[in-house]
Amino acid sequence: MTEPFRDPGLPTRTRVSDLVARLTLAEKIGLLHQYQAPVDRLGLKPFRTGTEALHGLAWLGPATVFPQAIGLASTWNPELVRGVGAATADEVLAFHRKDPAGAGRNVWAPVVNPLRDPRWGRNEEGYSEDPWLTGVLGTAYATGLRGDGPVLKTAPTLKHFLAYNNETDRCVSSSNLPPRVLHEYELRAFRPPIESGAAVAVMPSYNLVNGRPAHLSPLINDVLRTWTGEDVLVVSDAYAPANLFGMQAYHADPAEAYAHALKAGLDSFTQDDANPEATLGHLRTALDRGLITEADIDTAVRHALSIRTRLGEFDPVEPQEEISEEVVNCTEHQRLAREAARQSITLLKNDGLLPLCAPKRVAVIGPLADVLLEDWYSGTLPYRVTARNGIAERCETVYCEGVDRITLRAEEGYVSATADYTGGPLGIGASAEFDVFDWGGGAYAFRSVANGRHVSVGRDGVLVNDQPGPNGWEVRQTFRMEERFRGVVLRHISTDQYVTADRGTLRLTDDPDAATLLVVDLVESGAARAARAAADADVAVVVVGDHPLVNGRETEDRADLALPQGQEKLVRAVHEANRATVLVVSSGYPFAVTWADAHVPAILWSSHGGQEYGHALADVLFGDADPSGRLTQTWYRSAGELPDLFDYDIIATDATYLYYRGTPLYPFGHGLSYTRFTYSDLSLSSDDLAPDDTLTVQVTVTNSGWRAGEEVVQVYTHQQRSRVKQPVRALRGFRKVRLAPGESRTVEIGVPIEDLAFWDVTRGRFAIEDASHKVHVGSSSRDIRLCAPFTVKGERVPPRDLRALDAADHDEYDGIVLCDAARERGDAVRSAGPGAWIVFRDADLDGKPEQAVLSAASTEGGVLTLRLDDPLHGEVLGTVTVRPTAGGHDFVEAATALSPATGVRDLYVVFENEGVTVRTLGFGR
């Protein structure tokens, strides 16, 4: 007789319940680690969570490599993104058949963190600064990964929940997340993939949110899991569980920390790689101490086994048997990689130089002109079509890397290097030449001319020329050149140690005073050599950008948006030598290419485009394809236009295209075509709508040029009157269309009115106001061609009821930090300095409150002043004295009598001291 858990005809919940009931307590605990233990007596095999599949299968050998996620997003083509996800899923299955233990079917993708700040080191992993667009594209990719059938091909996992956009201090920093930003921005990106069933798992982030580790967030159970009727598996990020009692010190010991994590919704602990013993021991201890129950364990186990059941693991017939190893890097996937790369390429500027018109000779120049680089979550490239390769198939080319060649001279002699390809220690002796790569942020890499290998630092601290380039999790091939009197010293970035000559061998030292002084002698200028090459060509194509493992990657944010100085110098020199210069930026994030925008006639951008990048670039350069990429992120003119990297309140800081009021270098949605499009006949299905209606926007788009082209028709709305600060404009829909010369097409886009809701902090729910709106239709967020008004018959937000207030639900603030009100749940506000304040606007005082009671905490004690209408000079309603408390979570009630006041007023709570925390307020008689 077949056990019920093996019967695919039964509901998943029934099958999982049957299986859980058959497991012993010890067997269930063994399923709580990333490496789930087998249960031989029931035929359960080992199971591992976590196969990387961000833009193709990663880390397991050669497989199809598609453009980076930010590049896939710039296609503005959800169906194409879905196809890339489907191809990736097939390759995961093929590898799984070959090595079930090494290639698990729980994939850790997509990343749906909105790209709030372009300095984030992991910018390349996300899709957009717009949460709605992120949700659309994340759903598309996850849908491809999961497959269309009832049995999952793979189990997609959303990363990283929640408010994670900084690598600097990422394990100990806390993201400030006011309620509106939480509900309107962060959660809006995560919800669609879960709600649609496309994603079936979630990974919390390393950081804290409002003072509480994201792995302990009550939002996991209270919000995220309410979006679907299916079980959602929650897996920890690597080594994050140990942070809870380690770096974050949120709990005193592992058992307490792991118990909290389990009850908060974490099902799988990714800790200590394939060694689960310590993790499972901590959970057993928690059980023995009564910190968790077997029912808590059962809940987590059900989530894990539900995913395995839906993957068909327990079915009598192995699912997707038709998928074999032949699918890996097959012809169809190669074609898809080329198409994805082509559609991702974005034309930022064109003064008529592009498309190229039958040039006889093209100078292909730059540090990225003849290489394809893999990022940390990239697959292993099965082959490489570089920009140089792609252009060389079309016409004669001359190539120049454009980097400086130098020697390094010490007092005792020159830095020397072996010519042996396998490399050897760098020493002091005969002069050796090195090519210098400037990757920005003060990071340089040195390639030995003698053997063509990069200089690295071995585990023994000795410098050796034995690496193909910057690589690995711990990049040991980059240095800083620190200026000293009469020379420079080299500082190894990974170890923060200095380079010294020790008995004729270069090695690292902790002592900065022992660093060897070096004189940099220029052998040949890369910019000058590139200028000569450009001068002899009809057109120069300069390919610059970032190295995905240097100055902007996981664990490392960028400090600015500038192009590396060496690359900036190269672009200017080439343009001076040949005005017919095309700048191609290949990067995982925006650059402030302000000089180039003012001088260079044509600029293209793409992410690192995968194995077919060169073919796709040539298709666009030579006009075989229209550039159809559009930016999903604002390109600012400098980092000075950005708020602090750690400030997540996009509303208060006017961040992202939603609230930014300056003039960007290139706006959200920007991207040019080789043809022209005109817009006409904008019509709305109605100009008077109810909250449950859908607004249908129709517009006619005409290709008024002489070439076929692709346009992304974008629909935005703006609410013209509101109780709260509204976005300048917000994307509500788009459609990508291809039109022949002279062709017109009517595009129809639906906008559900419920999407116009904002989070009403006065009542803790979404609200749609009675207000006037405008539809903006155009080719970018700033290139608006047509507008039309409409009204929504919504509600009027009433004056705020003061009887019971959560301090975190204020309207505005200054000098305030959001923090945890208790370990398990709840937010509070804490003053970062004297004079800090929060305000509750439109406070209803007509009830004539006579007393205010605040729940507050402060180890030093403090004073709170209640003022009306102004935090400095407003009428004083009352003064509250907070006596010293034992700790931040030890709240006491502090009361004050109130001066008479009536009407609807703005109520300010002014913190006269630093370090005072307020959780709740209540006003009454």
CSV table of C-alpha atoms in Angstrom, one decimal, residues 18-184:
chain,number,residue,atom,x,y,z
A,18,ASP,CA,1.0,12.2,6.9
A,19,LEU,CA,4.8,12.5,6.5
A,20,VAL,CA,5.3,14.7,9.6
A,21,ALA,CA,3.3,12.2,11.6
A,22,ARG,CA,5.7,9.4,10.6
A,23,LEU,CA,8.8,11.3,11.7
A,24,THR,CA,10.4,11.0,15.1
A,25,LEU,CA,11.4,14.1,17.0
A,26,ALA,CA,15.1,13.5,16.2
A,27,GLU,CA,14.3,13.1,12.5
A,28,LYS,CA,12.3,16.3,12.4
A,29,ILE,CA,15.1,18.3,14.1
A,30,GLY,CA,17.5,16.9,11.4
A,31,LEU,CA,15.4,18.7,8.8
A,32,LEU,CA,16.0,22.2,10.2
A,33,HIS,CA,19.5,22.8,8.7
A,34,GLN,CA,20.4,23.7,5.2
A,35,TYR,CA,21.7,20.2,4.7
A,36,GLN,CA,18.6,18.2,5.6
A,37,ALA,CA,19.4,14.7,6.9
A,38,PRO,CA,18.1,11.6,5.1
A,39,VAL,CA,15.5,9.4,6.7
A,40,ASP,CA,16.4,6.1,5.3
A,41,ARG,CA,13.6,4.1,6.9
A,42,LEU,CA,11.0,6.3,5.0
A,43,GLY,CA,13.1,6.6,1.8
A,44,LEU,CA,13.8,10.3,2.3
A,45,LYS,CA,17.0,11.4,0.6
A,46,PRO,CA,19.3,14.2,1.7
A,47,PHE,CA,18.1,17.6,0.7
A,48,ARG,CA,20.0,20.8,0.4
A,49,THR,CA,18.6,24.3,0.1
A,50,GLY,CA,20.4,27.0,-1.9
A,51,THR,CA,21.5,26.7,-5.5
A,52,GLU,CA,22.4,30.1,-6.9
A,53,ALA,CA,20.5,31.0,-10.1
A,54,LEU,CA,20.4,34.8,-10.3
A,55,HIS,CA,20.9,35.1,-14.0
A,56,GLY,CA,21.7,31.5,-15.0
A,57,LEU,CA,22.9,28.6,-12.9
A,58,ALA,CA,26.0,29.6,-10.9
A,59,TRP,CA,29.0,27.9,-9.2
A,60,LEU,CA,28.5,24.4,-10.6
A,61,GLY,CA,30.4,24.6,-13.8
A,62,PRO,CA,29.9,25.9,-17.3
A,63,ALA,CA,26.3,26.8,-18.0
A,64,THR,CA,24.4,29.5,-20.0
A,65,VAL,CA,25.3,32.9,-18.6
A,66,PHE,CA,22.6,35.6,-19.2
A,67,PRO,CA,22.9,39.3,-18.5
A,68,GLN,CA,23.0,40.4,-14.9
A,69,ALA,CA,19.6,40.9,-13.2
A,70,ILE,CA,19.8,44.7,-13.6
A,71,GLY,CA,20.4,44.0,-17.3
A,72,LEU,CA,17.5,41.6,-17.6
A,73,ALA,CA,15.3,44.3,-16.0
A,74,SER,CA,16.4,46.9,-18.5
A,75,THR,CA,14.7,44.9,-21.3
A,76,TRP,CA,11.3,45.9,-19.8
A,77,ASN,CA,10.1,42.6,-21.1
A,78,PRO,CA,8.6,40.3,-18.5
A,79,GLU,CA,8.0,37.5,-21.0
A,80,LEU,CA,11.7,37.5,-21.9
A,81,VAL,CA,12.7,37.5,-18.3
A,82,ARG,CA,10.3,34.6,-17.6
A,83,GLY,CA,12.0,32.7,-20.5
A,84,VAL,CA,15.4,33.3,-19.0
A,85,GLY,CA,14.1,31.9,-15.7
A,86,ALA,CA,12.7,28.9,-17.5
A,87,ALA,CA,16.0,28.2,-19.2
A,88,THR,CA,17.8,28.5,-16.0
A,89,ALA,CA,15.4,26.1,-14.3
A,90,ASP,CA,16.0,23.5,-17.0
A,91,GLU,CA,19.8,23.8,-16.6
A,92,VAL,CA,19.4,23.4,-12.8
A,93,LEU,CA,17.4,20.2,-13.4
A,94,ALA,CA,20.0,18.9,-15.8
A,95,PHE,CA,22.8,19.5,-13.2
A,96,HIS,CA,20.6,18.0,-10.5
A,97,ARG,CA,20.2,14.8,-12.5
A,98,LYS,CA,23.9,14.5,-12.8
A,99,ASP,CA,24.7,15.5,-9.1
A,100,PRO,CA,21.6,15.6,-6.9
A,101,ALA,CA,23.6,16.4,-3.8
A,102,GLY,CA,25.6,19.3,-5.4
A,103,ALA,CA,22.8,20.9,-7.4
A,104,GLY,CA,19.7,21.3,-5.3
A,105,ARG,CA,16.3,22.4,-6.6
A,106,ASN,CA,15.7,25.1,-4.1
A,107,VAL,CA,17.1,28.1,-6.0
A,108,TRP,CA,18.1,31.3,-4.3
A,109,ALA,CA,16.7,33.8,-6.7
A,110,PRO,CA,15.4,36.3,-7.6
A,111,VAL,CA,16.6,39.3,-5.6
A,112,VAL,CA,13.7,41.8,-5.2
A,113,ASN,CA,15.2,44.4,-3.0
A,114,PRO,CA,14.2,47.7,-4.6
A,115,LEU,CA,17.4,49.5,-5.7
A,116,ARG,CA,17.0,52.5,-3.5
A,117,ASP,CA,20.6,53.7,-3.7
A,118,PRO,CA,22.9,53.1,-6.7
A,119,ARG,CA,26.0,52.9,-4.4
A,120,TRP,CA,24.8,49.6,-3.0
A,121,GLY,CA,27.5,47.0,-3.7
A,122,ARG,CA,24.9,44.4,-4.8
A,123,ASN,CA,23.0,46.8,-7.1
A,124,GLU,CA,23.6,44.4,-10.1
A,125,GLU,CA,21.5,41.7,-8.4
A,126,GLY,CA,18.3,43.7,-8.3
A,127,TYR,CA,15.8,44.9,-10.9
A,128,SER,CA,14.7,48.4,-10.2
A,129,GLU,CA,14.3,51.3,-7.8
A,130,ASP,CA,10.6,51.1,-8.5
A,131,PRO,CA,8.9,48.5,-6.2
A,132,TRP,CA,6.0,47.8,-8.6
A,133,LEU,CA,8.4,47.1,-11.5
A,134,THR,CA,10.6,45.0,-9.2
A,135,GLY,CA,7.5,42.9,-8.3
A,136,VAL,CA,6.6,42.5,-12.0
A,137,LEU,CA,10.0,41.3,-13.0
A,138,GLY,CA,10.7,39.3,-9.9
A,139,THR,CA,7.4,37.5,-10.6
A,140,ALA,CA,8.3,36.9,-14.2
A,141,TYR,CA,11.7,35.4,-13.4
A,142,ALA,CA,10.3,33.3,-10.5
A,143,THR,CA,7.5,32.0,-12.7
A,144,GLY,CA,10.1,30.8,-15.2
A,145,LEU,CA,12.1,29.1,-12.4
A,146,ARG,CA,9.1,27.3,-10.9
A,147,GLY,CA,7.7,26.1,-14.3
A,148,ASP,CA,4.1,26.0,-15.5
A,149,GLY,CA,3.0,22.6,-14.3
A,150,PRO,CA,1.6,21.5,-11.0
A,151,VAL,CA,5.0,20.0,-10.0
A,152,LEU,CA,7.7,22.6,-9.4
A,153,LYS,CA,10.8,22.5,-11.6
A,154,THR,CA,12.6,24.5,-8.9
A,155,ALA,CA,11.6,26.3,-5.7
A,156,PRO,CA,12.4,30.0,-6.2
A,157,THR,CA,13.5,31.9,-3.1
A,158,LEU,CA,13.1,35.7,-2.8
A,159,LYS,CA,16.1,37.6,-1.4
A,160,HIS,CA,16.6,39.5,0.9
A,161,PHE,CA,13.7,40.3,3.3
A,162,LEU,CA,13.9,43.2,4.3
A,163,ALA,CA,15.2,46.8,3.7
A,164,TYR,CA,18.7,45.7,2.6
A,165,ASN,CA,20.7,48.1,0.4
A,166,ASN,CA,24.0,48.5,2.2
A,167,GLU,CA,27.0,46.2,2.5
A,168,THR,CA,28.9,48.5,4.8
A,169,ASP,CA,28.3,47.1,8.3
A,170,ARG,CA,25.5,45.1,6.9
A,171,CYS,CA,25.3,42.6,9.8
A,172,VAL,CA,25.1,45.3,12.5
A,173,SER,CA,23.4,48.3,10.8
A,174,SER,CA,19.7,48.9,11.3
A,175,SER,CA,17.5,50.1,8.4
A,176,ASN,CA,15.1,52.9,9.5
A,177,LEU,CA,11.8,51.9,8.0
A,178,PRO,CA,8.8,54.1,8.8
A,179,PRO,CA,5.4,52.5,8.2
A,180,ARG,CA,4.7,54.2,4.9
A,181,VAL,CA,8.1,53.2,3.4
A,182,LEU,CA,7.6,49.7,4.7
A,183,HIS,CA,4.1,49.2,3.2
A,184,GLU,CA,4.4,51.4,0.0
